[in-house]
Amino acid sequence: MVPHMYRVLSRRQDLADTVTLALAPIDGQIATPSIGQFNMLWAFGIGEAPISLAGVDDDVVTHTIRGVGAVTNALCAASEGDQIGVRGPYGTGWDLDGAMGRDILVVAGGLGLAPVRPIVTRLFARRADYGRAALLMGARDPESLLYRDELEAWRSRLDIEVEVTVDSAQRSWRGDVGVVTRLIDRAPVEAANTRAFVCGPEVMMRFCAQALVDLGVPPAEVFVSLERNMHCAVGHCGHCQLGSSFVCKDGPVLSWAEAEPLLRIRER
Ligand SMILES: Cc1cc2nc3c(=O)[nH]c(=O)nc-3n(C[C@H](O)[C@H](O)[C@H](O)COP(=O)(O)OP(=O)(O)OC[C@H]3O[C@@H](n4cnc5c(N)ncnc54)[C@H](O)[C@@H]3O)c2cc1C
Ligand code: FES
């Protein structure tokens, strides 16, 4: 439960309220994370928050953070050289290795692109291991698209289909307009042989998961990443409990076959 000290190696302002921090260990380091896991980041004197891994490169961990409250605003305000506490990695990850030979569909909404970014970079690195692959990305408007430069670079490659849609845009926008679920029908994958990874606001994940199942992707092959308020992140405090599951330990990544009944319990 004791955080390791990390130093901010680089800081990039992605959007007005969102920054990406690359963190390097100072006094020992966390275990090597799997893609899809999260760390608890400490803003000293303020508190800690669960933040997904947006990248792992040797011992440097990358996190993209949106400032919404005391802890995340303090993390966003960190400068290069500042110290941040890191404990983790926690939770379940995206099982990309178990999908070798299958078609891969990644669907992201808004900040949800951060936790699925390592899937895309790993896909590019091991492209021959998988069938057809597509990234479908949705955002509120062109100005709130995360990782714009990277999206453009991914789009210019021809071995992964990258489709971007926004809810609303000026006339100068040349991409799609509409919700990301509308892109699912035309994704160039064979539904029965596809593993899908979906990350974004909960309502978006619900609609996308349902659209994927309707298309013929088995519910056990659709993976989502749930977010709940967390405190301990190790299954002790009960803050993140959904039914008999703890999102910090049994999740955050769950198949739709597991997640859908849990989300229904909450609504009763
Ligand atoms: C597994 C996991 C991974 C996450 N990954 C990221 C990430 O990569 N980048 C990122 O910016 N944020 C991520 N979050 C959300 C982040 O942890 C919260 O925004 C943060 O804890 C808010 O803390 P705060 O003190 O800044 O704000 P608070 O004052 O605690 O909260 C501000 C507002 O956000 C709401 N809120 C707090 N936590 C959550 C949550 N988990 N889900 C929905 N609403 C919440 C509160 O109800 C309140 O309205 C993740 C959360 C989880 C559980
Ligand atoms: S955050 Fe404490 S049990 Fe999950």
Coordinates of C-alpha atoms and ligand atoms in Angstrom, one line a residue:
M1 CA 0.0 0.0 0.0
V2 CA 3.1 2.3 0.2
P3 CA 3.6 4.2 -3.0
H4 CA 6.9 4.4 -4.8
M5 CA 8.3 7.8 -5.6
Y6 CA 8.2 8.7 -9.3
R7 CA 9.5 11.8 -11.1
V8 CA 7.6 13.5 -13.9
L9 CA 9.8 12.9 -16.9
S10 CA 7.6 14.7 -19.4
R11 CA 4.3 16.5 -19.4
R12 CA 2.1 17.1 -22.4
Q13 CA -1.0 19.3 -22.4
D14 CA -3.4 17.2 -24.5
L15 CA -6.6 19.3 -24.0
A16 CA -7.5 22.3 -21.8
D17 CA -8.3 19.9 -18.9
T18 CA -6.2 16.9 -19.8
V19 CA -2.5 16.2 -19.6
T20 CA -0.3 13.2 -20.2
L21 CA 2.5 12.5 -17.7
A22 CA 5.4 10.1 -18.3
L23 CA 6.7 9.0 -14.9
A24 CA 10.1 7.4 -14.1
P25 CA 10.9 5.6 -10.8
I26 CA 13.2 7.3 -8.2
D27 CA 13.3 4.8 -5.3
G28 CA 12.2 1.4 -6.5
Q29 CA 9.4 0.7 -8.9
I30 CA 6.1 -1.0 -9.3
A31 CA 5.8 -4.5 -10.9
T32 CA 5.6 -4.5 -14.7
P33 CA 1.9 -3.7 -15.5
S34 CA -0.2 -5.5 -18.1
I35 CA -2.1 -3.3 -20.6
G36 CA -5.5 -2.3 -19.2
Q37 CA -4.4 -2.2 -15.6
F38 CA -4.4 1.0 -13.5
N39 CA -2.1 2.6 -10.9
M40 CA -3.1 4.7 -7.8
L41 CA -1.4 8.1 -8.3
W42 CA -0.6 10.2 -5.2
A43 CA -0.6 13.9 -5.3
F44 CA 1.2 14.5 -2.0
G45 CA -0.7 16.4 0.6
I46 CA -4.0 16.0 -1.4
G47 CA -4.8 12.3 -2.0
E48 CA -4.7 9.6 -4.6
A49 CA -6.8 8.5 -7.6
P50 CA -7.0 5.4 -9.8
I51 CA -5.6 6.2 -13.3
S52 CA -5.2 3.7 -16.2
L53 CA -2.0 3.0 -17.9
A54 CA -1.8 4.8 -21.2
G55 CA 1.6 3.5 -22.0
V56 CA 4.4 1.3 -20.5
D57 CA 8.0 1.6 -21.8
D58 CA 10.6 -0.2 -19.8
D59 CA 10.2 1.3 -16.3
V60 CA 8.5 4.5 -17.5
V61 CA 4.7 4.6 -17.0
T62 CA 2.5 7.0 -18.9
H63 CA -0.9 8.3 -17.6
T64 CA -3.4 10.6 -19.3
I65 CA -5.3 12.5 -16.6
R66 CA -8.4 14.7 -16.9
G67 CA -8.7 17.3 -14.1
V68 CA -12.2 16.9 -12.5
G69 CA -11.5 17.4 -8.8
A70 CA -8.8 18.0 -6.1
V71 CA -6.5 15.0 -6.8
T72 CA -6.7 15.0 -10.6
N73 CA -6.3 18.8 -10.8
A74 CA -3.2 18.5 -8.6
L75 CA -1.8 15.8 -10.9
C76 CA -2.5 17.8 -14.0
A77 CA -0.7 20.8 -12.4
A78 CA 2.5 18.8 -11.9
S79 CA 5.6 20.0 -13.8
E80 CA 8.6 18.1 -15.1
G81 CA 10.8 17.1 -12.2
D82 CA 7.9 17.0 -9.7
Q83 CA 7.4 13.9 -7.6
I84 CA 4.3 11.8 -7.6
G85 CA 3.6 8.6 -5.6
V86 CA 2.7 5.5 -7.6
R87 CA 1.3 2.2 -6.2
G88 CA 0.1 -0.6 -8.4
P89 CA -0.4 -2.0 -10.9
Y90 CA -3.9 -3.1 -10.0
G91 CA -6.8 -4.9 -11.6
T92 CA -7.4 -7.0 -14.7
G93 CA -5.9 -6.2 -18.1
W94 CA -6.9 -6.3 -21.8
D95 CA -6.2 -9.9 -22.9
L96 CA -4.8 -9.3 -26.4
D97 CA -2.4 -12.3 -26.2
G98 CA -5.4 -14.6 -25.9
A99 CA -6.9 -13.2 -29.1
M100 CA -4.1 -14.2 -31.5
G101 CA -5.4 -15.1 -34.9
R102 CA -8.7 -13.3 -34.3
D103 CA -10.0 -10.0 -35.8
I104 CA -9.6 -7.1 -33.3
L105 CA -12.0 -4.2 -32.9
V106 CA -11.1 -1.4 -30.5
V107 CA -13.9 1.1 -29.7
A108 CA -13.0 4.2 -27.7
G109 CA -15.0 7.3 -26.5
G110 CA -13.4 10.5 -25.4
L111 CA -10.8 9.9 -22.6
G112 CA -11.4 6.2 -23.1
L113 CA -8.7 6.3 -25.8
A114 CA -6.1 6.5 -23.1
P115 CA -6.6 3.0 -21.6
V116 CA -6.9 1.3 -25.1
R117 CA -3.8 3.1 -26.5
P118 CA -1.5 0.3 -25.4
I119 CA -3.7 -2.2 -27.3
V120 CA -3.2 -0.2 -30.5
T121 CA 0.6 0.2 -30.0
R122 CA 0.9 -3.5 -29.3
L123 CA -1.2 -4.4 -32.3
F124 CA 1.1 -2.4 -34.5
A125 CA 4.1 -4.1 -33.0
R126 CA 2.7 -7.6 -33.5
R127 CA 0.5 -7.0 -36.5
A128 CA 1.1 -10.4 -38.1
D129 CA -0.3 -12.2 -35.0
Y130 CA -3.9 -10.9 -35.6
G131 CA -6.5 -10.9 -38.4
R132 CA -8.2 -7.7 -39.5
A133 CA -8.1 -4.8 -37.1
A134 CA -9.9 -1.6 -36.6
L135 CA -10.0 1.4 -34.1
L136 CA -13.3 3.3 -33.9
M137 CA -13.0 6.5 -32.0
G138 CA -15.7 8.9 -30.9
A139 CA -15.4 12.4 -29.4
R140 CA -17.7 15.3 -28.6
D141 CA -16.2 17.5 -31.2
P142 CA -12.9 17.7 -33.2
E143 CA -11.4 20.0 -30.5
S144 CA -11.8 17.4 -27.8
L145 CA -10.1 14.5 -29.7
L146 CA -7.3 13.0 -27.6
Y147 CA -3.9 12.2 -29.1
R148 CA -4.6 13.9 -32.4
D149 CA -1.1 13.6 -33.8
E150 CA -1.0 9.9 -32.9
L151 CA -4.5 9.3 -34.4
E152 CA -3.3 10.9 -37.7
A153 CA -0.2 8.7 -37.7
W154 CA -2.3 5.6 -37.0
R155 CA -4.7 6.6 -39.8
S156 CA -1.9 7.0 -42.3
R157 CA -0.9 3.3 -41.8
L158 CA -2.7 0.9 -44.0
D159 CA -2.7 -2.2 -41.8
I160 CA -5.3 -1.0 -39.3
E161 CA -8.6 0.7 -40.2
V162 CA -9.0 3.9 -38.1
E163 CA -12.4 5.7 -38.1
V164 CA -13.1 8.8 -36.2
T165 CA -16.5 10.3 -35.5
V166 CA -17.6 13.4 -33.5
D167 CA -21.0 14.3 -32.1
S168 CA -20.9 17.7 -33.8
A169 CA -18.5 19.7 -36.0
Q170 CA -18.1 22.7 -38.2
R171 CA -18.3 22.3 -41.9
S172 CA -14.5 22.1 -42.2
W173 CA -14.6 18.7 -40.5
R174 CA -14.2 15.9 -43.1
G175 CA -14.8 12.9 -40.9
D176 CA -18.0 11.3 -39.7
V177 CA -20.6 13.0 -37.5
G178 CA -22.6 10.9 -35.1
V179 CA -22.2 8.5 -32.2
V180 CA -19.4 5.9 -32.4
T181 CA -21.9 3.0 -32.3
R182 CA -22.9 3.9 -35.9
L183 CA -19.4 2.9 -37.1
I184 CA -19.7 -0.6 -35.6
D185 CA -21.9 -2.0 -38.4
R186 CA -19.4 -1.1 -41.1
A187 CA -16.2 -2.3 -39.2
P188 CA -14.2 -4.5 -41.5
V189 CA -14.2 -7.6 -39.2
E190 CA -15.8 -11.0 -39.2
A191 CA -18.1 -10.7 -36.1
A192 CA -18.0 -14.4 -35.0
N193 CA -14.1 -14.3 -35.1
T194 CA -13.7 -10.9 -33.4
R195 CA -12.5 -9.9 -30.0
A196 CA -13.6 -6.3 -29.1
F197 CA -12.2 -3.9 -26.5
V198 CA -14.5 -1.0 -25.6
C199 CA -13.6 1.9 -23.3
G200 CA -15.4 5.2 -22.7
P201 CA -18.3 6.6 -20.7
E202 CA -20.5 3.8 -19.2
V203 CA -23.5 4.7 -21.4
M204 CA -21.3 4.5 -24.5
M205 CA -19.9 1.1 -23.5
R206 CA -23.4 -0.2 -22.9
F207 CA -24.6 0.8 -26.4
C208 CA -21.4 -0.4 -28.1
A209 CA -21.4 -3.7 -26.3
Q210 CA -25.0 -4.3 -27.3
A211 CA -24.3 -3.3 -30.9
L212 CA -21.4 -5.7 -31.0
V213 CA -23.4 -8.5 -29.6
D214 CA -26.3 -7.7 -32.1
L215 CA -23.7 -7.9 -34.9
G216 CA -22.7 -11.4 -33.8
V217 CA -19.6 -10.9 -31.6
P218 CA -20.0 -13.3 -28.6
P219 CA -20.6 -11.5 -25.3
A220 CA -17.5 -13.3 -23.8
E221 CA -15.4 -11.7 -26.6
V222 CA -16.5 -8.1 -25.9
F223 CA -14.4 -6.5 -23.1
V224 CA -15.2 -3.2 -21.3
S225 CA -13.4 -1.3 -18.6
L226 CA -15.6 -0.2 -15.7
E227 CA -14.9 2.8 -13.5
R228 CA -16.1 3.1 -9.9
N229 CA -15.0 5.3 -7.0
M230 CA -12.1 3.6 -5.4
H231 CA -10.2 3.9 -2.1
C232 CA -7.9 0.9 -1.4
A233 CA -7.7 -0.6 -4.9
V234 CA -7.0 -4.0 -3.4
G235 CA -10.4 -5.4 -2.6
H236 CA -10.6 -4.4 1.1
C237 CA -12.7 -1.3 1.5
G238 CA -15.8 -2.1 -0.5
H239 CA -15.9 1.3 -2.2
C240 CA -16.0 -0.2 -5.7
Q241 CA -18.3 -3.1 -5.0
L242 CA -20.8 -4.1 -7.6
G243 CA -22.9 -7.1 -6.5
S244 CA -20.3 -9.7 -5.2
S245 CA -17.5 -8.2 -7.4
F246 CA -14.9 -5.6 -6.6
V247 CA -14.2 -3.5 -9.7
C248 CA -10.6 -2.8 -8.4
K249 CA -9.8 -6.5 -8.2
D250 CA -12.2 -8.5 -10.4
G251 CA -12.1 -5.6 -12.9
P252 CA -11.8 -3.0 -14.2
V253 CA -11.6 -5.0 -17.4
L254 CA -14.5 -7.5 -17.7
S255 CA -16.1 -9.3 -20.5
W256 CA -19.6 -8.1 -21.4
A257 CA -20.9 -11.5 -20.3
E258 CA -19.6 -10.6 -16.8
A259 CA -20.2 -6.9 -16.8
E260 CA -23.8 -6.7 -18.1
P261 CA -25.4 -8.6 -15.2
L262 CA -23.4 -6.5 -12.7
L263 CA -24.5 -3.3 -14.2
R264 CA -28.1 -4.6 -14.1
I265 CA -27.8 -5.3 -10.3
R266 CA -26.9 -1.6 -9.8
E267 CA -30.1 -0.5 -11.5
R268 CA -32.5 -2.5 -9.4
Ligands
LIG1 C1 -10.0 1.9 -12.9 C2 -10.1 3.4 -13.1 C3 -9.3 4.0 -14.1 C4 -9.3 5.4 -14.3 N1 -8.5 5.9 -15.3 C5 -8.5 7.2 -15.5 C6 -7.7 7.8 -16.4 O1 -6.9 7.1 -17.1 N2 -7.7 9.2 -16.5 C7 -8.5 9.9 -15.8 O2 -8.4 11.2 -15.9 N3 -9.4 9.4 -14.9 C8 -9.4 8.1 -14.7 N4 -10.2 7.5 -13.8 C9 -11.1 8.4 -13.0 C10 -10.4 9.1 -11.9 O3 -9.9 8.1 -11.0 C11 -11.3 10.1 -11.2 O4 -11.6 11.2 -12.0 C12 -10.6 10.6 -9.9 O5 -10.6 9.6 -8.9 C13 -11.4 11.8 -9.4 O6 -10.7 12.2 -8.2 P1 -10.6 13.8 -7.8 O7 -10.1 13.9 -6.4 O8 -9.8 14.5 -8.8 O9 -12.1 14.3 -7.9 P2 -13.3 14.0 -7.0 O10 -13.6 15.3 -6.2 O11 -13.1 12.8 -6.2 O12 -14.4 13.7 -8.1 C14 -14.8 14.7 -9.0 C15 -16.0 14.2 -9.7 O13 -15.7 13.0 -10.4 C16 -16.6 11.9 -10.0 N5 -15.8 10.7 -9.9 C17 -14.8 10.4 -9.1 N6 -14.3 9.2 -9.4 C18 -15.0 8.7 -10.4 C19 -15.0 7.5 -11.1 N7 -14.1 6.5 -10.9 N8 -15.9 7.3 -12.1 C20 -16.8 8.3 -12.4 N9 -16.9 9.5 -11.7 C21 -16.0 9.7 -10.8 C22 -17.1 12.3 -8.6 O14 -18.3 11.7 -8.3 C23 -17.2 13.9 -8.8 O15 -18.4 14.2 -9.4 C24 -10.2 6.2 -13.6 C25 -11.0 5.6 -12.6 C26 -11.0 4.2 -12.4 C27 -11.8 3.6 -11.3
FES2 S1 -11.4 0.1 -3.9 FE1 -11.4 -0.9 -2.0 S2 -12.5 -2.7 -2.5 FE2 -12.2 -1.8 -4.4

